[in-house]
C-alpha cells in the first residue's frame, strides 16, 4: 500500500502476467530505454598490494539487460561486483552505474541499485516484516509489505529468519533488494540451494523485472543458469576479460566441435565414408550418421546435398552446439583460443 492507501505496482506498471505465485506488474520498455547504457566499466583495475585482482577490463551493460558475470574463484568477479556496488574503490579506470560514480557518490548509488544479500547477511531473529521496515527506512521509502505477499511470504511475515526455508529466505532477500525500485539489481548466486520450483519462480521474477526495465547483473557458477537467463555474459580469468558476448556467440567462437546427427530413409550415409567439409570425426550410432564439425553451416549444406545426390530422403537432422559450460571450461582450463 502507498501513503494514500492505494495498491502500488511492482514496479511501475502498464501490463501484467502470471509467474506462478501471483500477478506481478511489469513496464514495457521503449526502444530508447532499451538502448540506454546503465553500467560502464572502462579500463577497470583493482589490486591488493602486489596482487592484481582485476586487470584493465572494460564492458557496458544496457537497460533491461540480464548480464552474466562468470569466472572461477579468484577470477575477479567479487572485486568487480563490490566496486560497482560502491564497497571498494578502483585503483584505475572508470565505473558508472546509472550515471552515478559508485566511489564518489555513495548516497546517490544506494537508491539506484539493489543487492540481494546472502543468507548470512540477515539476523537470525529478524522477521520479514521487520526486515522490510528496516530496509525501506534505510532507503527513505514506505515499507513494501505487498511484495512479501506477492512473493508468497504472506504466511511467514511474522516468522523469524531462521524459521524460513532456503527458498523463502531467497525470496525475502529479493523483495528487500527491489523494494525501493532500483534501476540496477545485483544477484550473487541467487538460486544456490533452491529446489526446482523455487528456482523456476525466481527466474520468472527476474524476467518480469527485466521487462520492467531493471538491469540485472547475475554472478553465478551455474553455467546452465547463465546460458538460460543471460542476454550477454562476461567471463573473467585471473583478473582479465577473456570472453564477452551472447552465450551463442561465445560458444560459437570456441574450439568445441558441433555435433550433427543425420537419419535418412534409406540410410545412404551410414555406409558412405565420403569426407565432408570441416568434419573432424564421424561415427554411426543406431540409424544415425554422426559428424563432429568445426563449421556447422558448410557441413550441413554438404550433407543435405549428398542426401539429394543419393536420391535419399531426410528424416531427422539434429545439431547440438557446445554448451556455455563447455566453452567456459575450455577458456578457464585450456587457455583462451
CSV table of C-alpha atoms in Angstrom, one decimal, residues 4-320:
chain,number,residue,atom,x,y,z
A,4,UNK,CA,-2.6,7.3,0.1
A,5,UNK,CA,-3.8,3.7,0.8
A,6,UNK,CA,-3.7,2.5,-2.8
A,7,UNK,CA,-2.0,-0.6,-4.2
A,8,UNK,CA,1.4,0.1,-5.6
A,9,UNK,CA,2.6,-1.6,-8.8
A,10,UNK,CA,5.7,-3.8,-9.0
A,11,UNK,CA,7.4,-1.8,-10.4
A,12,UNK,CA,5.5,1.0,-12.1
A,13,UNK,CA,3.3,-1.0,-14.5
A,14,UNK,CA,1.2,-1.0,-17.7
A,15,UNK,CA,0.9,-4.7,-18.2
A,16,UNK,CA,0.9,-7.9,-16.1
A,17,UNK,CA,1.2,-11.6,-16.4
A,18,UNK,CA,1.3,-14.6,-14.1
A,19,UNK,CA,4.6,-16.0,-12.9
A,20,UNK,CA,3.5,-18.9,-10.7
A,21,UNK,CA,2.9,-17.2,-7.3
A,22,UNK,CA,0.5,-14.4,-8.2
A,23,UNK,CA,0.4,-11.5,-10.5
A,24,UNK,CA,3.4,-9.1,-10.6
A,25,UNK,CA,3.3,-6.0,-12.7
A,26,UNK,CA,5.8,-5.0,-15.4
A,27,UNK,CA,6.5,-2.0,-17.5
A,28,UNK,CA,7.2,-2.3,-21.2
A,29,UNK,CA,10.4,-0.5,-22.2
A,30,UNK,CA,10.6,1.9,-25.1
A,31,UNK,CA,13.2,1.4,-27.8
A,32,UNK,CA,15.1,4.5,-26.4
A,33,UNK,CA,15.2,3.0,-22.9
A,34,UNK,CA,16.5,-0.4,-24.3
A,35,UNK,CA,19.4,1.4,-25.9
A,36,UNK,CA,20.4,3.3,-22.7
A,37,UNK,CA,23.7,2.3,-21.1
A,38,UNK,CA,23.2,1.6,-17.4
A,39,UNK,CA,26.7,0.3,-16.5
A,40,UNK,CA,30.0,1.4,-17.8
A,41,UNK,CA,33.3,-0.3,-16.9
A,42,UNK,CA,36.3,1.3,-18.6
A,43,UNK,CA,39.9,0.1,-18.0
A,44,UNK,CA,39.0,-1.0,-14.5
A,45,UNK,CA,41.9,-2.2,-12.4
A,46,UNK,CA,41.9,-3.4,-8.8
A,47,UNK,CA,44.9,-4.5,-6.8
A,48,UNK,CA,45.6,-5.7,-3.2
A,49,UNK,CA,49.2,-5.0,-2.5
A,50,UNK,CA,51.1,-6.7,-5.3
A,51,UNK,CA,48.2,-9.0,-6.3
A,52,UNK,CA,46.2,-7.8,-9.3
A,53,UNK,CA,42.6,-8.9,-8.8
A,54,UNK,CA,41.2,-7.2,-11.9
A,55,UNK,CA,43.4,-6.2,-14.8
A,56,UNK,CA,42.2,-3.4,-17.1
A,57,UNK,CA,38.7,-4.7,-18.1
A,58,UNK,CA,36.0,-2.8,-20.0
A,59,UNK,CA,32.4,-3.6,-20.8
A,60,UNK,CA,29.0,-1.9,-20.8
A,61,UNK,CA,25.5,-3.1,-19.9
A,62,UNK,CA,22.3,-1.8,-21.3
A,63,UNK,CA,19.0,-1.0,-19.5
A,64,UNK,CA,16.9,-4.1,-19.1
A,65,UNK,CA,19.7,-6.5,-19.8
A,66,UNK,CA,20.5,-9.6,-17.8
A,67,UNK,CA,24.2,-9.6,-17.8
A,68,UNK,CA,26.1,-12.7,-16.5
A,69,UNK,CA,29.4,-12.3,-14.7
A,70,UNK,CA,31.2,-15.6,-14.8
A,71,UNK,CA,34.6,-16.9,-13.7
A,72,UNK,CA,36.3,-19.4,-11.4
A,73,UNK,CA,37.1,-18.5,-7.8
A,74,UNK,CA,39.8,-15.8,-7.8
A,75,UNK,CA,38.9,-14.6,-11.3
A,76,UNK,CA,38.0,-11.0,-10.1
A,77,UNK,CA,34.2,-11.3,-10.0
A,78,UNK,CA,33.8,-10.3,-6.4
A,79,UNK,CA,36.2,-7.3,-6.7
A,80,UNK,CA,34.2,-6.1,-9.8
A,81,UNK,CA,30.9,-6.5,-8.1
A,82,UNK,CA,32.0,-4.8,-4.9
A,83,UNK,CA,33.4,-1.9,-6.8
A,84,UNK,CA,30.2,-1.4,-8.8
A,85,UNK,CA,28.3,-1.6,-5.5
A,86,UNK,CA,30.5,1.1,-4.0
A,87,UNK,CA,32.2,-1.1,-1.5
A,88,UNK,CA,35.7,-0.8,-3.0
A,89,UNK,CA,37.4,1.9,-4.9
A,90,UNK,CA,39.1,1.1,-8.2
A,91,UNK,CA,42.9,1.7,-8.5
A,92,UNK,CA,42.5,2.8,-12.1
A,93,UNK,CA,39.8,3.2,-14.7
A,94,UNK,CA,36.2,4.5,-14.6
A,95,UNK,CA,33.0,3.0,-13.2
A,96,UNK,CA,29.4,4.3,-13.7
A,97,UNK,CA,26.1,2.8,-12.6
A,98,UNK,CA,23.0,4.5,-13.9
A,99,UNK,CA,25.1,7.6,-14.3
A,100,UNK,CA,26.4,7.5,-10.8
A,101,UNK,CA,30.0,7.2,-9.7
A,102,UNK,CA,30.0,4.3,-7.2
A,103,UNK,CA,33.1,5.6,-5.4
A,104,UNK,CA,32.3,9.3,-5.1
A,105,UNK,CA,28.5,9.3,-5.0
A,106,UNK,CA,27.6,6.6,-2.4
A,107,UNK,CA,24.3,8.3,-1.3
A,108,UNK,CA,23.0,8.5,-4.9
A,109,UNK,CA,24.2,5.0,-5.6
A,110,UNK,CA,22.2,3.4,-2.7
A,111,UNK,CA,19.0,4.5,-4.3
A,112,UNK,CA,19.7,3.3,-7.8
A,113,UNK,CA,21.0,-0.2,-7.0
A,114,UNK,CA,19.6,-3.2,-5.2
A,115,UNK,CA,21.8,-6.0,-3.9
A,116,UNK,CA,20.4,-9.4,-3.0
A,117,UNK,CA,22.0,-10.4,0.3
A,118,UNK,CA,23.1,-13.9,1.0
A,119,UNK,CA,21.5,-15.7,4.0
A,120,UNK,CA,24.5,-14.9,6.2
A,121,UNK,CA,23.8,-11.2,5.9
A,122,UNK,CA,20.4,-11.4,7.7
A,123,UNK,CA,20.0,-11.6,11.6
A,124,UNK,CA,18.6,-14.9,12.6
A,125,UNK,CA,15.8,-13.5,14.7
A,126,UNK,CA,14.5,-10.8,12.3
A,127,UNK,CA,11.1,-11.4,10.7
A,128,UNK,CA,10.2,-10.5,7.0
A,129,UNK,CA,8.0,-7.6,8.2
A,130,UNK,CA,10.8,-6.2,10.4
A,131,UNK,CA,13.4,-6.6,7.6
A,132,UNK,CA,11.1,-4.8,5.2
A,133,UNK,CA,10.7,-1.9,7.6
A,134,UNK,CA,14.4,-1.7,8.2
A,135,UNK,CA,15.5,-1.8,4.6
A,136,UNK,CA,12.8,0.7,3.4
A,137,UNK,CA,13.7,3.1,6.2
A,138,UNK,CA,17.3,3.0,5.0
A,139,UNK,CA,16.2,4.0,1.5
A,140,UNK,CA,13.6,6.5,2.8
A,141,UNK,CA,10.6,4.8,1.2
A,142,UNK,CA,7.4,3.4,2.6
A,143,UNK,CA,7.6,-0.4,3.5
A,144,UNK,CA,6.6,-2.6,0.6
A,145,UNK,CA,4.7,-5.3,2.5
A,146,UNK,CA,2.8,-6.1,-0.7
A,147,UNK,CA,6.0,-7.5,-2.1
A,148,UNK,CA,6.2,-10.1,0.7
A,149,UNK,CA,2.6,-11.1,-0.1
A,150,UNK,CA,3.2,-11.3,-3.9
A,151,UNK,CA,6.3,-13.4,-3.4
A,152,UNK,CA,4.4,-16.0,-1.4
A,153,UNK,CA,5.6,-14.9,2.0
A,154,UNK,CA,2.3,-13.7,3.5
A,155,UNK,CA,2.0,-16.7,5.9
A,156,UNK,CA,5.6,-16.1,7.0
A,157,UNK,CA,5.7,-12.4,7.6
A,158,UNK,CA,6.0,-12.8,11.4
A,159,UNK,CA,8.3,-15.9,11.2
A,160,UNK,CA,11.9,-15.4,12.3
A,161,UNK,CA,14.5,-15.6,9.6
A,162,UNK,CA,16.0,-18.9,10.8
A,163,UNK,CA,12.5,-20.5,10.5
A,164,UNK,CA,12.2,-19.8,6.8
A,165,UNK,CA,13.1,-22.3,4.1
A,166,UNK,CA,16.0,-21.6,1.8
A,167,UNK,CA,13.6,-20.6,-1.0
A,168,UNK,CA,11.7,-18.3,1.4
A,169,UNK,CA,14.9,-16.7,2.5
A,170,UNK,CA,16.0,-16.1,-1.1
A,171,UNK,CA,12.6,-14.6,-1.9
A,172,UNK,CA,12.8,-12.3,1.1
A,173,UNK,CA,16.3,-11.1,0.1
A,174,UNK,CA,14.9,-10.4,-3.4
A,175,UNK,CA,11.9,-8.5,-2.0
A,176,UNK,CA,14.2,-6.3,0.1
A,177,UNK,CA,16.6,-5.7,-2.9
A,178,UNK,CA,13.8,-4.4,-5.1
A,179,UNK,CA,11.5,-2.7,-2.6
A,180,UNK,CA,12.9,0.8,-3.5
A,181,UNK,CA,12.6,0.1,-7.2
A,182,UNK,CA,16.3,0.2,-8.1
A,183,UNK,CA,17.4,0.7,-11.7
A,184,UNK,CA,20.2,-1.9,-11.3
A,185,UNK,CA,19.9,-5.2,-9.4
A,186,UNK,CA,22.9,-7.3,-8.4
A,187,UNK,CA,22.3,-11.0,-7.8
A,188,UNK,CA,25.1,-13.2,-6.5
A,189,UNK,CA,24.3,-16.9,-6.8
A,190,UNK,CA,20.6,-16.2,-6.4
A,191,UNK,CA,19.4,-19.8,-7.0
A,192,UNK,CA,22.1,-21.6,-5.0
A,193,UNK,CA,20.4,-24.2,-2.7
A,194,UNK,CA,16.9,-23.7,-4.2
A,195,UNK,CA,14.6,-26.6,-5.3
A,196,UNK,CA,13.4,-26.8,-8.8
A,197,UNK,CA,10.1,-25.0,-8.1
A,198,UNK,CA,11.7,-22.1,-6.2
A,199,UNK,CA,14.4,-21.8,-8.9
A,200,UNK,CA,11.7,-21.5,-11.6
A,201,UNK,CA,9.8,-18.9,-9.6
A,202,UNK,CA,12.9,-16.8,-9.1
A,203,UNK,CA,13.8,-17.0,-12.8
A,204,UNK,CA,10.3,-15.9,-13.7
A,205,UNK,CA,10.6,-12.9,-11.4
A,206,UNK,CA,13.9,-12.0,-13.0
A,207,UNK,CA,12.2,-12.0,-16.4
A,208,UNK,CA,9.4,-9.7,-15.1
A,209,UNK,CA,11.9,-7.3,-13.5
A,210,UNK,CA,13.8,-7.3,-16.8
A,211,UNK,CA,10.6,-6.4,-18.7
A,212,UNK,CA,10.1,-3.6,-16.3
A,213,UNK,CA,13.4,-2.1,-17.3
A,214,UNK,CA,15.5,-3.3,-14.4
A,215,UNK,CA,19.1,-4.1,-15.4
A,216,UNK,CA,20.3,-7.3,-13.7
A,217,UNK,CA,23.9,-8.3,-13.0
A,218,UNK,CA,23.9,-12.1,-12.4
A,219,UNK,CA,27.0,-13.6,-10.8
A,220,UNK,CA,26.8,-17.4,-10.9
A,221,UNK,CA,28.8,-20.6,-11.1
A,222,UNK,CA,25.8,-22.3,-12.7
A,223,UNK,CA,26.6,-22.3,-16.4
A,224,UNK,CA,23.2,-23.7,-17.3
A,225,UNK,CA,21.5,-20.8,-15.5
A,226,UNK,CA,23.7,-18.2,-17.2
A,227,UNK,CA,23.0,-19.8,-20.6
A,228,UNK,CA,19.3,-19.8,-20.0
A,229,UNK,CA,18.9,-16.3,-18.3
A,230,UNK,CA,21.7,-14.0,-19.5
A,231,UNK,CA,21.4,-11.9,-22.6
A,232,UNK,CA,25.2,-11.5,-22.6
A,233,UNK,CA,27.9,-12.8,-20.4
A,234,UNK,CA,31.5,-11.8,-19.5
A,235,UNK,CA,34.0,-14.4,-18.5
A,236,UNK,CA,36.8,-13.4,-16.2
A,237,UNK,CA,40.0,-15.4,-15.7
A,238,UNK,CA,42.9,-14.2,-13.5
A,239,UNK,CA,41.5,-10.7,-13.5
A,240,UNK,CA,41.3,-10.5,-17.3
A,241,UNK,CA,38.2,-10.4,-19.5
A,242,UNK,CA,38.6,-13.4,-21.8
A,243,UNK,CA,35.2,-13.6,-23.4
A,244,UNK,CA,32.3,-11.2,-23.8
A,245,UNK,CA,29.1,-11.7,-25.8
A,246,UNK,CA,25.8,-13.6,-26.0
A,247,UNK,CA,26.0,-17.2,-24.9
A,248,UNK,CA,25.6,-18.3,-28.5
A,249,UNK,CA,28.4,-16.0,-29.7
A,250,UNK,CA,30.7,-17.3,-27.0
A,251,UNK,CA,30.0,-21.0,-27.7
A,252,UNK,CA,30.3,-20.4,-31.5
A,253,UNK,CA,33.8,-18.9,-31.2
A,254,UNK,CA,35.3,-21.8,-29.2
A,255,UNK,CA,37.3,-24.8,-30.4
A,256,UNK,CA,34.5,-27.1,-29.3
A,257,UNK,CA,33.0,-29.2,-32.2
A,258,UNK,CA,29.4,-29.1,-33.1
A,259,UNK,CA,27.6,-32.5,-33.3
A,260,UNK,CA,25.4,-33.2,-36.3
A,261,UNK,CA,23.2,-36.3,-36.3
A,262,UNK,CA,21.5,-37.4,-39.6
A,263,UNK,CA,18.9,-40.1,-40.1
A,264,UNK,CA,17.7,-40.8,-43.7
A,265,UNK,CA,15.0,-43.1,-45.1
A,266,UNK,CA,17.4,-45.4,-46.9
A,267,UNK,CA,20.4,-44.9,-44.6
A,268,UNK,CA,22.6,-44.0,-47.5
A,269,UNK,CA,25.0,-42.0,-45.3
A,270,UNK,CA,25.6,-45.0,-42.9
A,271,UNK,CA,27.9,-46.9,-45.3
A,272,UNK,CA,29.2,-43.8,-47.1
A,273,UNK,CA,32.6,-42.9,-45.9
A,274,UNK,CA,32.8,-39.8,-48.0
A,275,UNK,CA,34.7,-36.9,-46.4
A,276,UNK,CA,32.6,-33.8,-45.7
A,277,UNK,CA,34.0,-30.3,-45.2
A,278,UNK,CA,35.2,-29.3,-41.7
A,279,UNK,CA,34.3,-32.7,-40.2
A,280,UNK,CA,36.9,-33.8,-37.6
A,281,UNK,CA,35.3,-37.1,-36.6
A,282,UNK,CA,32.4,-39.2,-37.7
A,283,UNK,CA,30.7,-42.4,-36.5
A,284,UNK,CA,27.5,-44.4,-36.8
A,285,UNK,CA,25.1,-45.0,-33.9
A,286,UNK,CA,21.9,-47.0,-34.5
A,287,UNK,CA,20.3,-45.4,-37.5
A,288,UNK,CA,22.2,-42.1,-37.3
A,289,UNK,CA,25.3,-40.9,-39.1
A,290,UNK,CA,27.0,-38.6,-36.6
A,291,UNK,CA,29.5,-35.9,-37.6
A,292,UNK,CA,31.6,-33.5,-35.4
A,293,UNK,CA,32.3,-30.3,-37.3
A,294,UNK,CA,34.2,-27.0,-36.9
A,295,UNK,CA,31.9,-25.2,-39.4
A,296,UNK,CA,28.3,-26.2,-39.0
A,297,UNK,CA,27.0,-24.3,-42.0
A,298,UNK,CA,29.3,-25.8,-44.6
A,299,UNK,CA,29.0,-29.3,-43.1
A,300,UNK,CA,25.2,-29.3,-43.0
A,301,UNK,CA,24.9,-27.9,-46.5
A,302,UNK,CA,27.2,-30.7,-47.8
A,303,UNK,CA,25.3,-33.4,-46.0
A,304,UNK,CA,21.9,-32.2,-47.4
A,305,UNK,CA,23.4,-32.0,-50.9
A,306,UNK,CA,24.7,-35.6,-50.6
A,307,UNK,CA,21.4,-36.9,-49.4
A,308,UNK,CA,19.8,-35.5,-52.5
A,309,UNK,CA,22.5,-36.9,-54.7
A,310,UNK,CA,21.9,-40.3,-53.2
A,311,UNK,CA,18.1,-39.9,-54.0
A,312,UNK,CA,17.5,-40.5,-50.3
A,313,UNK,CA,15.0,-38.7,-48.0
A,314,UNK,CA,16.0,-36.8,-44.9
A,315,UNK,CA,14.0,-38.0,-41.8
A,316,UNK,CA,15.9,-36.2,-39.0
A,317,UNK,CA,18.8,-33.8,-38.7
A,318,UNK,CA,19.9,-32.6,-35.3
A,319,UNK,CA,22.5,-30.0,-34.4
A,320,UNK,CA,24.0,-29.8,-30.9
